[in-house]
Coordinates of C-alpha atoms and ligand atoms in Angstrom, one line a residue:
M1069 CA -7.7 16.7 -19.9
T1070 CA -5.1 19.4 -20.5
H1071 CA -4.2 22.4 -18.4
E1072 CA -3.0 24.9 -21.0
S1073 CA -1.1 27.8 -19.7
R1074 CA -2.8 31.2 -20.2
P1075 CA -1.0 33.6 -22.5
E1076 CA -0.3 36.0 -19.6
D1077 CA 1.3 33.2 -17.7
D1078 CA 4.7 33.6 -19.2
L1079 CA 4.9 37.2 -18.0
L1080 CA 3.6 36.2 -14.6
A1081 CA 6.0 33.3 -14.4
E1082 CA 8.9 35.8 -14.2
R1083 CA 7.6 36.7 -10.8
L1084 CA 7.9 33.0 -9.9
T1085 CA 11.6 32.7 -10.7
W1086 CA 14.7 33.7 -8.7
S1087 CA 17.6 35.6 -9.9
R1088 CA 19.7 36.3 -6.8
T1089 CA 21.4 34.4 -4.1
S1090 CA 21.3 37.4 -1.7
P1091 CA 18.8 40.2 -1.2
A1092 CA 19.2 43.3 -3.4
R1093 CA 19.8 45.5 -0.4
P1094 CA 21.2 44.3 3.0
I1095 CA 18.5 43.3 5.4
P1096 CA 18.4 45.9 8.2
A1097 CA 18.8 44.7 11.7
P1098 CA 15.7 45.4 13.7
D1099 CA 15.7 48.0 16.5
V1100 CA 14.4 45.4 18.9
W1101 CA 14.6 41.7 18.0
P1102 CA 11.2 40.2 17.3
L1103 CA 9.7 38.0 20.0
I1104 CA 10.1 34.3 19.1
R1105 CA 7.1 32.2 20.0
F1106 CA 6.3 28.9 18.1
P1107 CA 2.8 27.4 17.9
S1108 CA 2.6 24.3 19.9
T1109 CA 2.9 20.9 18.2
P1110 CA 0.5 18.0 18.8
D1111 CA 3.4 16.0 20.2
P1112 CA 6.1 18.0 22.2
F1113 CA 8.7 15.8 20.6
D1114 CA 8.1 17.6 17.3
A1115 CA 8.6 21.1 18.7
P1116 CA 11.4 23.1 17.1
M1117 CA 14.8 22.1 18.4
R1118 CA 17.2 24.6 16.7
V1119 CA 20.3 23.1 18.2
E1120 CA 23.6 22.8 16.3
A1121 CA 25.5 20.1 18.0
D1122 CA 28.8 18.3 18.2
I1123 CA 29.1 15.1 20.1
V1124 CA 32.4 13.3 20.1
G1125 CA 31.8 9.6 20.8
I1126 CA 28.1 8.9 21.0
E1127 CA 27.0 6.6 23.8
C1128 CA 26.2 3.0 22.8
I1129 CA 23.4 1.7 25.0
Q1130 CA 22.9 -1.7 23.5
G1131 CA 25.2 -4.1 21.5
E1132 CA 28.4 -3.0 20.0
V1133 CA 29.3 -0.7 17.1
P1134 CA 30.8 -2.7 14.2
A1135 CA 34.4 -1.4 14.4
H1136 CA 35.0 -2.1 10.7
L1137 CA 32.3 0.5 9.6
D1138 CA 34.2 3.4 8.2
G1139 CA 32.2 6.2 6.7
T1140 CA 29.5 8.7 7.4
Y1141 CA 25.7 8.6 7.5
F1142 CA 24.4 12.0 6.3
K1143 CA 20.8 12.9 6.6
A1144 CA 18.7 16.0 5.9
V1145 CA 16.3 17.0 8.7
C1146 CA 13.8 19.8 9.0
D1147 CA 13.8 22.4 11.9
R1148 CA 12.6 25.9 11.9
Q1149 CA 14.6 29.0 12.7
Y1150 CA 11.6 31.3 13.2
P1151 CA 7.8 31.0 13.4
K1152 CA 6.2 31.4 10.0
A1153 CA 5.0 34.8 8.9
V1154 CA 1.9 33.3 7.1
P1155 CA -0.7 30.8 8.2
E1156 CA 0.3 27.6 6.6
G1157 CA -1.7 24.8 8.1
P1158 CA -0.2 21.5 9.0
L1159 CA 2.3 21.3 6.2
G1160 CA 4.4 18.6 7.8
A1161 CA 8.0 19.7 7.6
F1162 CA 7.9 20.7 3.9
N1163 CA 8.4 24.4 4.6
D1164 CA 11.0 24.1 7.4
D1165 CA 14.6 25.0 7.3
G1166 CA 17.1 22.3 6.2
M1167 CA 19.6 21.0 8.7
A1168 CA 22.4 18.5 7.9
I1169 CA 23.2 15.9 10.4
S1170 CA 26.1 13.4 10.3
F1171 CA 27.2 10.3 12.1
R1172 CA 30.8 9.6 11.4
F1173 CA 31.9 6.0 12.1
H1174 CA 35.6 5.3 12.5
K1175 CA 37.3 2.4 14.4
G1176 CA 34.2 1.9 16.6
R1177 CA 33.7 5.6 17.6
V1178 CA 30.7 7.5 16.3
D1179 CA 30.6 11.3 16.3
Y1180 CA 27.4 13.3 15.8
K1181 CA 27.2 16.7 14.2
S1182 CA 24.3 18.9 13.1
R1183 CA 24.3 22.3 11.3
F1184 CA 21.6 24.4 9.7
I1185 CA 22.2 24.9 6.0
R1186 CA 23.0 28.5 5.4
T1187 CA 20.7 29.1 2.5
P1188 CA 20.2 32.6 1.2
R1189 CA 16.8 32.4 2.8
F1190 CA 18.2 31.3 6.2
E1191 CA 20.8 34.1 6.2
A1192 CA 18.2 36.7 5.2
E1193 CA 15.8 35.6 7.9
R1194 CA 18.6 35.5 10.5
A1195 CA 19.6 39.0 9.7
A1196 CA 15.9 40.1 10.2
G1197 CA 15.3 37.9 13.2
R1198 CA 12.0 36.7 11.7
S1199 CA 10.5 34.9 8.7
L1200 CA 10.6 36.8 5.5
F1201 CA 9.5 34.0 3.1
G1202 CA 5.9 33.0 3.3
Y1203 CA 3.9 30.1 1.8
Y1204 CA 5.4 26.8 0.7
R1205 CA 6.6 27.1 -2.9
N1206 CA 4.9 30.5 -3.5
P1207 CA 7.1 33.7 -3.8
L1208 CA 4.2 36.1 -4.4
H1209 CA 3.5 36.8 -0.8
D1210 CA 7.1 37.1 0.5
D1211 CA 8.4 40.2 2.2
P1212 CA 9.5 42.7 -0.6
L1213 CA 13.0 42.7 1.0
V1214 CA 13.7 39.2 -0.4
E1215 CA 12.1 39.6 -3.9
G1216 CA 13.9 37.4 -6.4
V1217 CA 16.0 35.6 -3.8
V1218 CA 16.3 31.8 -4.1
R1219 CA 13.7 30.3 -1.8
G1220 CA 15.2 26.9 -1.4
I1221 CA 15.7 25.5 2.1
A1222 CA 17.8 22.4 1.3
N1223 CA 15.7 20.3 3.6
T1224 CA 15.2 17.1 1.7
N1225 CA 18.3 15.1 0.9
L1226 CA 22.1 14.9 1.3
V1227 CA 23.7 13.2 -1.6
Y1228 CA 27.5 12.7 -2.2
H1229 CA 28.9 12.6 -5.7
A1230 CA 32.4 13.2 -7.1
G1231 CA 33.7 14.8 -4.0
K1232 CA 30.8 17.1 -3.3
L1233 CA 28.0 16.8 -0.7
Y1234 CA 24.8 18.2 -2.2
A1235 CA 22.0 19.5 0.1
S1236 CA 18.9 19.7 -1.9
K1237 CA 15.2 20.7 -2.1
E1238 CA 13.4 20.4 -5.4
D1239 CA 12.5 24.1 -5.7
A1240 CA 16.1 25.4 -6.0
P1241 CA 19.5 24.6 -7.3
P1242 CA 21.7 22.4 -5.1
I1243 CA 23.8 23.8 -2.3
I1244 CA 27.1 22.1 -1.5
I1245 CA 28.3 21.7 2.0
D1246 CA 31.5 20.5 3.6
P1247 CA 31.2 16.8 4.4
E1248 CA 33.6 17.1 7.4
T1249 CA 32.3 20.3 9.1
L1250 CA 28.8 20.5 7.5
E1251 CA 29.5 24.2 6.8
T1252 CA 27.6 25.6 3.8
I1253 CA 29.8 26.3 0.8
G1254 CA 27.1 27.8 -1.3
H1255 CA 25.0 27.2 -4.5
Y1256 CA 26.6 25.1 -7.1
D1257 CA 25.9 25.4 -10.8
F1258 CA 28.4 22.8 -12.2
G1259 CA 30.7 25.5 -13.5
G1260 CA 27.8 27.3 -15.3
A1261 CA 26.5 24.1 -17.0
F1262 CA 23.4 23.9 -14.8
T1263 CA 20.8 26.4 -15.9
S1264 CA 17.6 25.1 -14.4
Q1265 CA 15.9 27.0 -11.6
T1266 CA 15.5 23.7 -9.7
A1267 CA 17.1 20.4 -9.1
T1268 CA 15.4 17.3 -7.7
A1269 CA 16.3 16.0 -4.2
H1270 CA 16.3 12.5 -5.6
P1271 CA 19.2 12.3 -8.0
K1272 CA 20.4 8.8 -8.9
I1273 CA 23.9 7.5 -9.1
D1274 CA 24.5 4.8 -11.8
P1275 CA 26.7 2.3 -10.0
R1276 CA 28.2 0.9 -13.2
T1277 CA 29.4 4.3 -14.6
G1278 CA 29.4 6.5 -11.5
E1279 CA 27.2 9.0 -13.4
L1280 CA 24.9 11.4 -11.5
V1281 CA 21.4 11.4 -13.2
F1282 CA 19.1 14.3 -12.2
F1283 CA 16.5 16.8 -13.3
G1284 CA 14.7 19.9 -12.3
Y1285 CA 10.9 20.4 -12.8
A1286 CA 9.2 23.8 -12.7
A1287 CA 12.6 24.4 -14.2
K1288 CA 11.8 27.9 -15.5
G1289 CA 10.0 28.9 -12.2
E1290 CA 7.1 27.7 -10.1
T1291 CA 4.1 26.3 -12.0
T1292 CA 6.0 26.1 -15.3
R1293 CA 5.8 22.8 -17.2
D1294 CA 9.4 22.8 -18.0
I1295 CA 11.7 19.9 -17.1
A1296 CA 15.5 19.9 -17.5
Y1297 CA 17.2 16.5 -17.5
Y1298 CA 20.9 16.3 -16.8
E1299 CA 23.6 13.7 -16.5
A1300 CA 27.0 14.4 -14.9
D1301 CA 29.9 12.0 -15.4
A1302 CA 31.8 10.3 -12.6
N1303 CA 33.9 13.4 -12.2
G1304 CA 30.9 15.6 -11.7
D1305 CA 30.9 17.3 -15.0
I1306 CA 27.6 17.8 -16.8
V1307 CA 27.7 15.8 -20.0
H1308 CA 24.0 15.9 -21.0
E1309 CA 21.3 18.5 -20.8
T1310 CA 17.9 18.4 -22.5
W1311 CA 14.7 20.4 -21.9
F1312 CA 11.0 19.4 -22.5
K1313 CA 7.5 20.1 -21.1
A1314 CA 5.3 17.9 -18.9
P1315 CA 1.7 17.4 -19.9
Y1316 CA 0.7 19.5 -16.9
S1317 CA 2.4 21.3 -14.1
C1318 CA 2.8 19.2 -10.9
M1319 CA 5.1 18.0 -8.2
I1320 CA 7.7 15.5 -9.7
H1321 CA 9.3 14.5 -6.5
D1322 CA 11.2 11.4 -7.6
F1323 CA 12.0 9.7 -10.9
A1324 CA 13.0 6.3 -12.2
V1325 CA 16.5 5.7 -13.8
T1326 CA 17.4 2.4 -15.4
Q1327 CA 20.5 1.4 -17.4
N1328 CA 18.8 2.5 -20.6
Y1329 CA 16.0 4.9 -19.7
V1330 CA 14.8 7.7 -17.5
V1331 CA 11.1 8.0 -16.6
F1332 CA 9.4 11.1 -15.3
P1333 CA 6.2 10.4 -13.3
V1334 CA 3.7 13.2 -13.9
I1335 CA 1.3 12.7 -11.0
P1336 CA -1.8 14.8 -10.5
L1337 CA -0.6 16.8 -7.5
R1338 CA -1.0 19.8 -9.8
S1339 CA 0.1 23.4 -9.5
E1340 CA -1.6 26.5 -11.0
L1341 CA -0.5 30.1 -11.1
A1342 CA -4.0 31.3 -10.1
W1343 CA -3.7 29.3 -6.9
L1344 CA -0.4 31.1 -6.0
E1345 CA -1.8 34.5 -6.8
A1346 CA -4.8 33.8 -4.5
G1347 CA -2.5 32.5 -1.7
E1348 CA -4.1 29.0 -2.0
S1349 CA -2.0 25.9 -1.7
T1350 CA 0.6 25.8 -4.5
F1351 CA -0.1 22.1 -5.0
Q1352 CA -3.5 20.5 -5.0
W1353 CA -4.6 17.0 -5.6
D1354 CA -6.7 16.6 -8.8
P1355 CA -8.9 13.4 -8.6
Q1356 CA -9.8 13.7 -12.3
E1357 CA -6.4 13.8 -13.9
K1358 CA -4.4 10.9 -15.3
V1359 CA -0.8 9.8 -14.5
H1360 CA 1.6 10.3 -17.4
L1361 CA 5.0 8.5 -17.4
G1362 CA 7.5 10.3 -19.7
V1363 CA 10.1 7.9 -21.1
I1364 CA 13.4 9.1 -22.5
P1365 CA 16.4 6.9 -23.4
R1366 CA 19.4 7.7 -21.1
K1367 CA 21.1 10.8 -22.5
G1368 CA 18.3 11.1 -25.0
R1369 CA 16.4 14.2 -26.2
G1370 CA 13.5 15.5 -24.1
D1371 CA 11.4 16.5 -27.1
K1372 CA 11.4 12.8 -28.1
A1373 CA 9.9 11.8 -24.7
V1374 CA 7.1 9.1 -25.1
W1375 CA 4.3 9.5 -22.6
Y1376 CA 2.5 6.5 -21.2
E1377 CA -0.9 7.0 -19.5
G1378 CA -2.5 5.4 -16.5
P1379 CA -5.5 6.0 -14.3
N1380 CA -5.6 8.6 -11.5
R1381 CA -3.1 7.6 -8.9
F1382 CA -0.6 9.0 -6.4
A1383 CA 3.0 7.9 -6.1
S1384 CA 6.0 9.7 -4.8
H1385 CA 9.2 7.8 -3.9
I1386 CA 10.6 5.0 -6.1
M1387 CA 12.2 2.0 -4.4
G1388 CA 13.9 0.7 -7.5
A1389 CA 13.6 0.6 -11.3
Y1390 CA 15.2 -1.4 -14.1
D1391 CA 14.6 -2.4 -17.7
D1392 CA 15.2 -5.6 -19.7
G1393 CA 15.5 -3.8 -23.0
R1394 CA 11.8 -4.1 -23.8
R1395 CA 10.0 -3.4 -20.5
I1396 CA 10.7 -0.8 -17.8
Y1397 CA 9.8 -1.8 -14.2
I1398 CA 9.2 0.9 -11.6
D1399 CA 8.5 -0.1 -7.9
T1400 CA 6.8 2.6 -5.9
P1401 CA 4.1 2.9 -3.2
V1402 CA 0.9 3.7 -5.0
S1403 CA -2.3 5.1 -3.5
H1404 CA -5.7 6.1 -5.0
S1405 CA -5.5 9.6 -3.5
S1406 CA -2.8 12.1 -2.3
Y1407 CA -0.7 10.8 0.5
F1408 CA -0.2 14.4 1.8
P1409 CA -3.4 15.4 3.7
W1410 CA -2.2 19.1 3.8
F1411 CA -2.6 19.6 0.1
P1412 CA -6.3 20.3 -0.7
I1413 CA -8.3 18.3 -3.2
V1414 CA -9.4 20.1 -6.4
G1415 CA -13.2 20.5 -6.1
N1416 CA -13.1 20.6 -2.3
G1417 CA -13.1 16.8 -1.9
E1418 CA -12.4 15.3 1.5
H1419 CA -9.3 13.3 2.2
D1420 CA -10.0 9.6 2.6
P1421 CA -7.3 8.0 4.8
E1422 CA -8.0 4.6 3.3
R1423 CA -7.6 5.8 -0.3
S1424 CA -4.4 7.7 0.6
K1425 CA -2.6 4.6 1.9
G1426 CA 0.3 3.6 -0.4
Y1427 CA 1.0 0.0 -1.3
L1428 CA 4.2 -0.9 -2.9
S1429 CA 3.3 -1.6 -6.5
R1430 CA 5.1 -2.3 -9.8
W1431 CA 4.4 -0.1 -12.8
T1432 CA 5.4 -1.9 -16.0
I1433 CA 5.9 0.0 -19.3
D1434 CA 6.0 -2.3 -22.4
L1435 CA 8.0 -0.2 -24.9
A1436 CA 7.1 -2.7 -27.7
G1437 CA 3.5 -3.0 -26.6
E1438 CA 0.4 -1.6 -28.3
G1439 CA -0.8 1.8 -27.2
R1440 CA 0.6 4.2 -24.7
S1441 CA -0.4 2.8 -21.3
F1442 CA 1.3 1.0 -18.5
T1443 CA 0.2 -1.7 -16.0
E1444 CA 0.2 -1.9 -12.2
T1445 CA 0.6 -4.9 -10.0
R1446 CA 0.7 -4.8 -6.2
L1447 CA 3.8 -6.2 -4.5
S1448 CA 2.9 -5.8 -0.8
N1449 CA -0.3 -5.7 1.3
V1450 CA 1.0 -3.4 4.0
P1451 CA 0.8 0.4 3.6
S1452 CA 4.3 1.8 3.2
E1453 CA 6.4 4.8 2.3
F1454 CA 10.1 5.8 2.4
P1455 CA 11.1 2.9 0.1
R1456 CA 14.8 2.3 -0.3
M1457 CA 17.1 -0.4 -1.7
D1458 CA 20.7 -1.5 -1.6
D1459 CA 21.9 1.5 -3.6
R1460 CA 24.6 -0.7 -5.2
Y1461 CA 21.7 -2.0 -7.4
E1462 CA 20.3 1.4 -8.4
T1463 CA 19.2 1.3 -12.1
L1464 CA 19.8 -2.5 -12.1
T1465 CA 17.6 -5.6 -11.5
Y1466 CA 17.2 -5.9 -7.8
Q1467 CA 15.5 -8.2 -5.3
W1468 CA 15.7 -6.6 -1.9
G1469 CA 14.0 -3.4 -0.6
L1470 CA 13.4 -1.5 2.6
M1471 CA 10.5 0.7 3.7
G1472 CA 8.7 2.4 6.6
L1473 CA 5.3 1.3 7.7
T1474 CA 2.6 3.3 9.4
E1475 CA 0.5 0.3 10.3
R1476 CA 0.7 -3.5 10.3
P1477 CA -2.6 -5.3 9.6
G1478 CA -3.7 -7.2 12.7
H1479 CA -1.4 -5.4 15.0
D1480 CA -2.4 -2.4 17.1
A1481 CA 0.3 0.2 17.6
P1482 CA -0.7 3.3 19.7
G1483 CA 0.0 6.7 18.3
R1484 CA 0.8 7.8 14.7
G1485 CA 3.6 8.1 12.2
F1486 CA 6.0 5.5 10.9
R1487 CA 6.2 2.7 13.4
W1488 CA 7.9 -0.2 11.6
V1489 CA 10.9 -0.8 9.3
A1490 CA 10.2 -3.5 6.8
T1491 CA 12.4 -5.3 4.3
I1492 CA 10.9 -7.1 1.3
D1493 CA 12.4 -9.9 -0.7
H1494 CA 10.9 -9.6 -4.2
R1495 CA 11.6 -13.3 -5.0
T1496 CA 9.0 -14.3 -2.4
G1497 CA 7.3 -11.1 -1.5
A1498 CA 8.1 -11.8 2.1
H1499 CA 8.5 -9.0 4.7
R1500 CA 10.6 -8.9 7.8
L1501 CA 9.8 -6.2 10.4
Y1502 CA 11.5 -4.2 13.0
Y1503 CA 9.3 -2.6 15.7
P1504 CA 11.0 -0.1 18.1
G1505 CA 8.2 -0.1 20.7
D1506 CA 5.0 1.6 21.5
R1507 CA 6.2 5.2 22.1
A1508 CA 8.7 5.4 19.2
T1509 CA 8.6 6.3 15.6
V1510 CA 11.1 5.6 12.9
G1511 CA 12.7 7.7 10.1
E1512 CA 13.7 6.7 6.7
P1513 CA 15.6 3.4 6.9
I1514 CA 18.8 3.1 4.8
F1515 CA 20.9 0.2 3.7
V1516 CA 24.6 0.4 4.7
Q1517 CA 27.1 -1.9 3.1
G1518 CA 29.4 -3.5 5.6
D1519 CA 31.6 -5.2 3.0
E1520 CA 31.4 -3.9 -0.5
N1521 CA 31.6 -7.4 -2.0
A1522 CA 28.7 -8.7 0.1
P1523 CA 25.6 -10.0 -1.8
E1524 CA 22.7 -7.7 -2.3
G1525 CA 20.9 -6.7 0.9
H1526 CA 23.7 -8.2 3.1
G1527 CA 24.9 -5.5 5.5
Y1528 CA 23.2 -3.2 7.9
V1529 CA 20.0 -1.1 8.1
F1530 CA 20.4 2.3 9.8
V1531 CA 17.3 3.9 11.2
I1532 CA 16.8 6.9 13.5
V1533 CA 14.2 6.2 16.2
S1534 CA 12.4 9.0 18.0
R1535 CA 11.8 7.9 21.6
R1536 CA 8.8 10.1 22.2
D1537 CA 8.5 9.1 25.9
L1538 CA 12.2 9.7 26.7
M1539 CA 12.5 12.9 24.5
H1540 CA 15.7 11.7 22.8
S1541 CA 16.6 10.0 19.5
E1542 CA 18.6 6.8 18.8
L1543 CA 20.4 5.6 15.8
V1544 CA 19.6 1.9 15.7
I1545 CA 21.7 -0.5 13.5
L1546 CA 20.0 -3.7 12.4
D1547 CA 21.3 -6.7 10.5
A1548 CA 19.8 -6.1 7.1
Q1549 CA 19.0 -9.8 6.6
D1550 CA 17.5 -10.1 10.1
V1551 CA 15.8 -6.8 11.0
D1552 CA 13.4 -8.7 13.2
G1553 CA 16.3 -9.9 15.4
E1554 CA 18.0 -8.1 18.2
P1555 CA 19.6 -4.8 16.9
V1556 CA 23.3 -4.9 16.3
C1557 CA 23.6 -1.8 18.4
T1558 CA 21.7 1.3 19.6
L1559 CA 23.4 4.7 19.8
K1560 CA 21.8 7.3 22.0
I1561 CA 21.7 10.9 21.0
P1562 CA 20.7 12.9 24.1
L1563 CA 18.6 15.3 22.0
R1564 CA 15.5 15.2 19.9
I1565 CA 16.7 14.9 16.3
P1566 CA 14.2 17.0 14.3
R1567 CA 12.1 15.0 11.9
G1568 CA 14.0 14.2 8.8
L1569 CA 13.6 13.1 5.2
H1570 CA 16.4 11.4 3.3
G1571 CA 20.0 10.4 4.0
N1572 CA 22.8 8.3 2.6
W1573 CA 25.9 6.4 3.8
V1574 CA 29.2 7.4 2.3
T1575 CA 32.2 5.3 2.8
A1576 CA 35.4 6.8 4.1
E1577 CA 37.1 5.7 0.9
E1578 CA 34.6 7.8 -1.2
L1579 CA 35.0 10.7 1.2
A1580 CA 38.8 10.6 0.8
R1581 CA 38.4 11.1 -3.0
R1582 CA 37.4 14.7 -2.5
D1583 CA 39.0 17.3 -4.7
Ligands
V55_401 C1 8.6 15.9 -0.1 C2 9.3 16.7 0.8 C3 9.5 18.0 0.6 C4 9.0 18.6 -0.5 C5 8.3 17.9 -1.5 O1 7.8 13.7 -0.5 C6 8.1 16.5 -1.3 C7 8.4 14.5 0.2 C8 10.7 18.3 2.6 O2 10.1 18.8 1.5 O3 9.2 20.0 -0.6
FE402 FE1 11.7 12.4 -1.0

């Protein structure tokens, strides 16, 4: 099946692009500030927090902080400045304002900081005292005051490369923020070399070369099939740019990077201009459409992409990927229907929670094989998401991974959300699990190197735990090889850290290399 764009789409697409980083005219201050009243959340723990905090020396309530840890854990979380102007349904945190949080470790002391990202959208709304931007990824119903203004909310990831800390969301160019103060510096276009409308929140750093490998999809505006693939060298200068088109327009949240290839997963969470015009969900799950994996050699030409097809599947985050010259291996939680229940199903299908569970699987592309298809094998029998690895092995053969689990077969955990952190050893397929207790949920776990020369997966796991009964959060540090043992330490943050997406550890040595 193809989803050809209509001839009039190119004209309409212009309305789906941004051209300004501030409103055309200053936003007038209201005569009386609008009343702020948020809808209630199913769990009061998830109510908006809106606190920008500084805590010098966080309390350690269990164990001891490893004094040799020197660096900062940066993480993007999602809070909301104002109630939304449009009905949006239970959209998770996807349309909430980005906030950067940091835990700075130095000589056994840990300082906490949180700051909203000052996106053009955040600033415009603050001036008005209310929401001006409407639906998720749909500019057609925004307040005319902000027509053409970048809609990005930088709520998905914080990535450090070549002296810059990038706050990103996949519908806008990256914003850089100060790693020390978390103050927003502004949009960054790599000295003019970056021309896409969008940049992924999941760039990859090649540990061998220090290159930043990234892309934008819907790169000429929402619903366009255009993809721009970039590589920046270890100094942060863009050295490669190529443009091509996906078989159909969809959300390309993450991608696979190996030593020799980049792979763009086109997954049927599709997007159509007509849906945006009608104020329907910008993304909808299409149970009829195939997966297409677009393969390009590293720094190769987009128009030479080779597309490999597979059956209807959902996948989002990639744990790890590598190639052996002939085959490309991509490990990702795969489900038989959309993982996101808030995006409707084309044809009004009902969400089936069983079919939407993701199981870590390996997609294998045989570049020398016959035909243009790929194979799928399951690596784990527990439903998981938020896969991560020891990032020192990004693009390379790897054996150790991390993930969050919503359930554990045979074990009853009351409540919902991510409840366990699991590690996987690909040599044996064995899992080890950390469970924080019955009234707690976990965020994305990350690997933190204690010693840069330690073997793969030897170090720490950091995870933010929401203590839903105690109404505070904790940063729990686990021994990466023994996550089922007693935590190394537990740091108590006396606030609710808003629900978050992705984060990364940056060593003090890397941070010192700032320009
Ligand atoms: C995700 C999160 C987003 C988004 C798209 O898979 C995908 C996660 C926080 O926003 O816009
Ligand atoms: Fe993500």
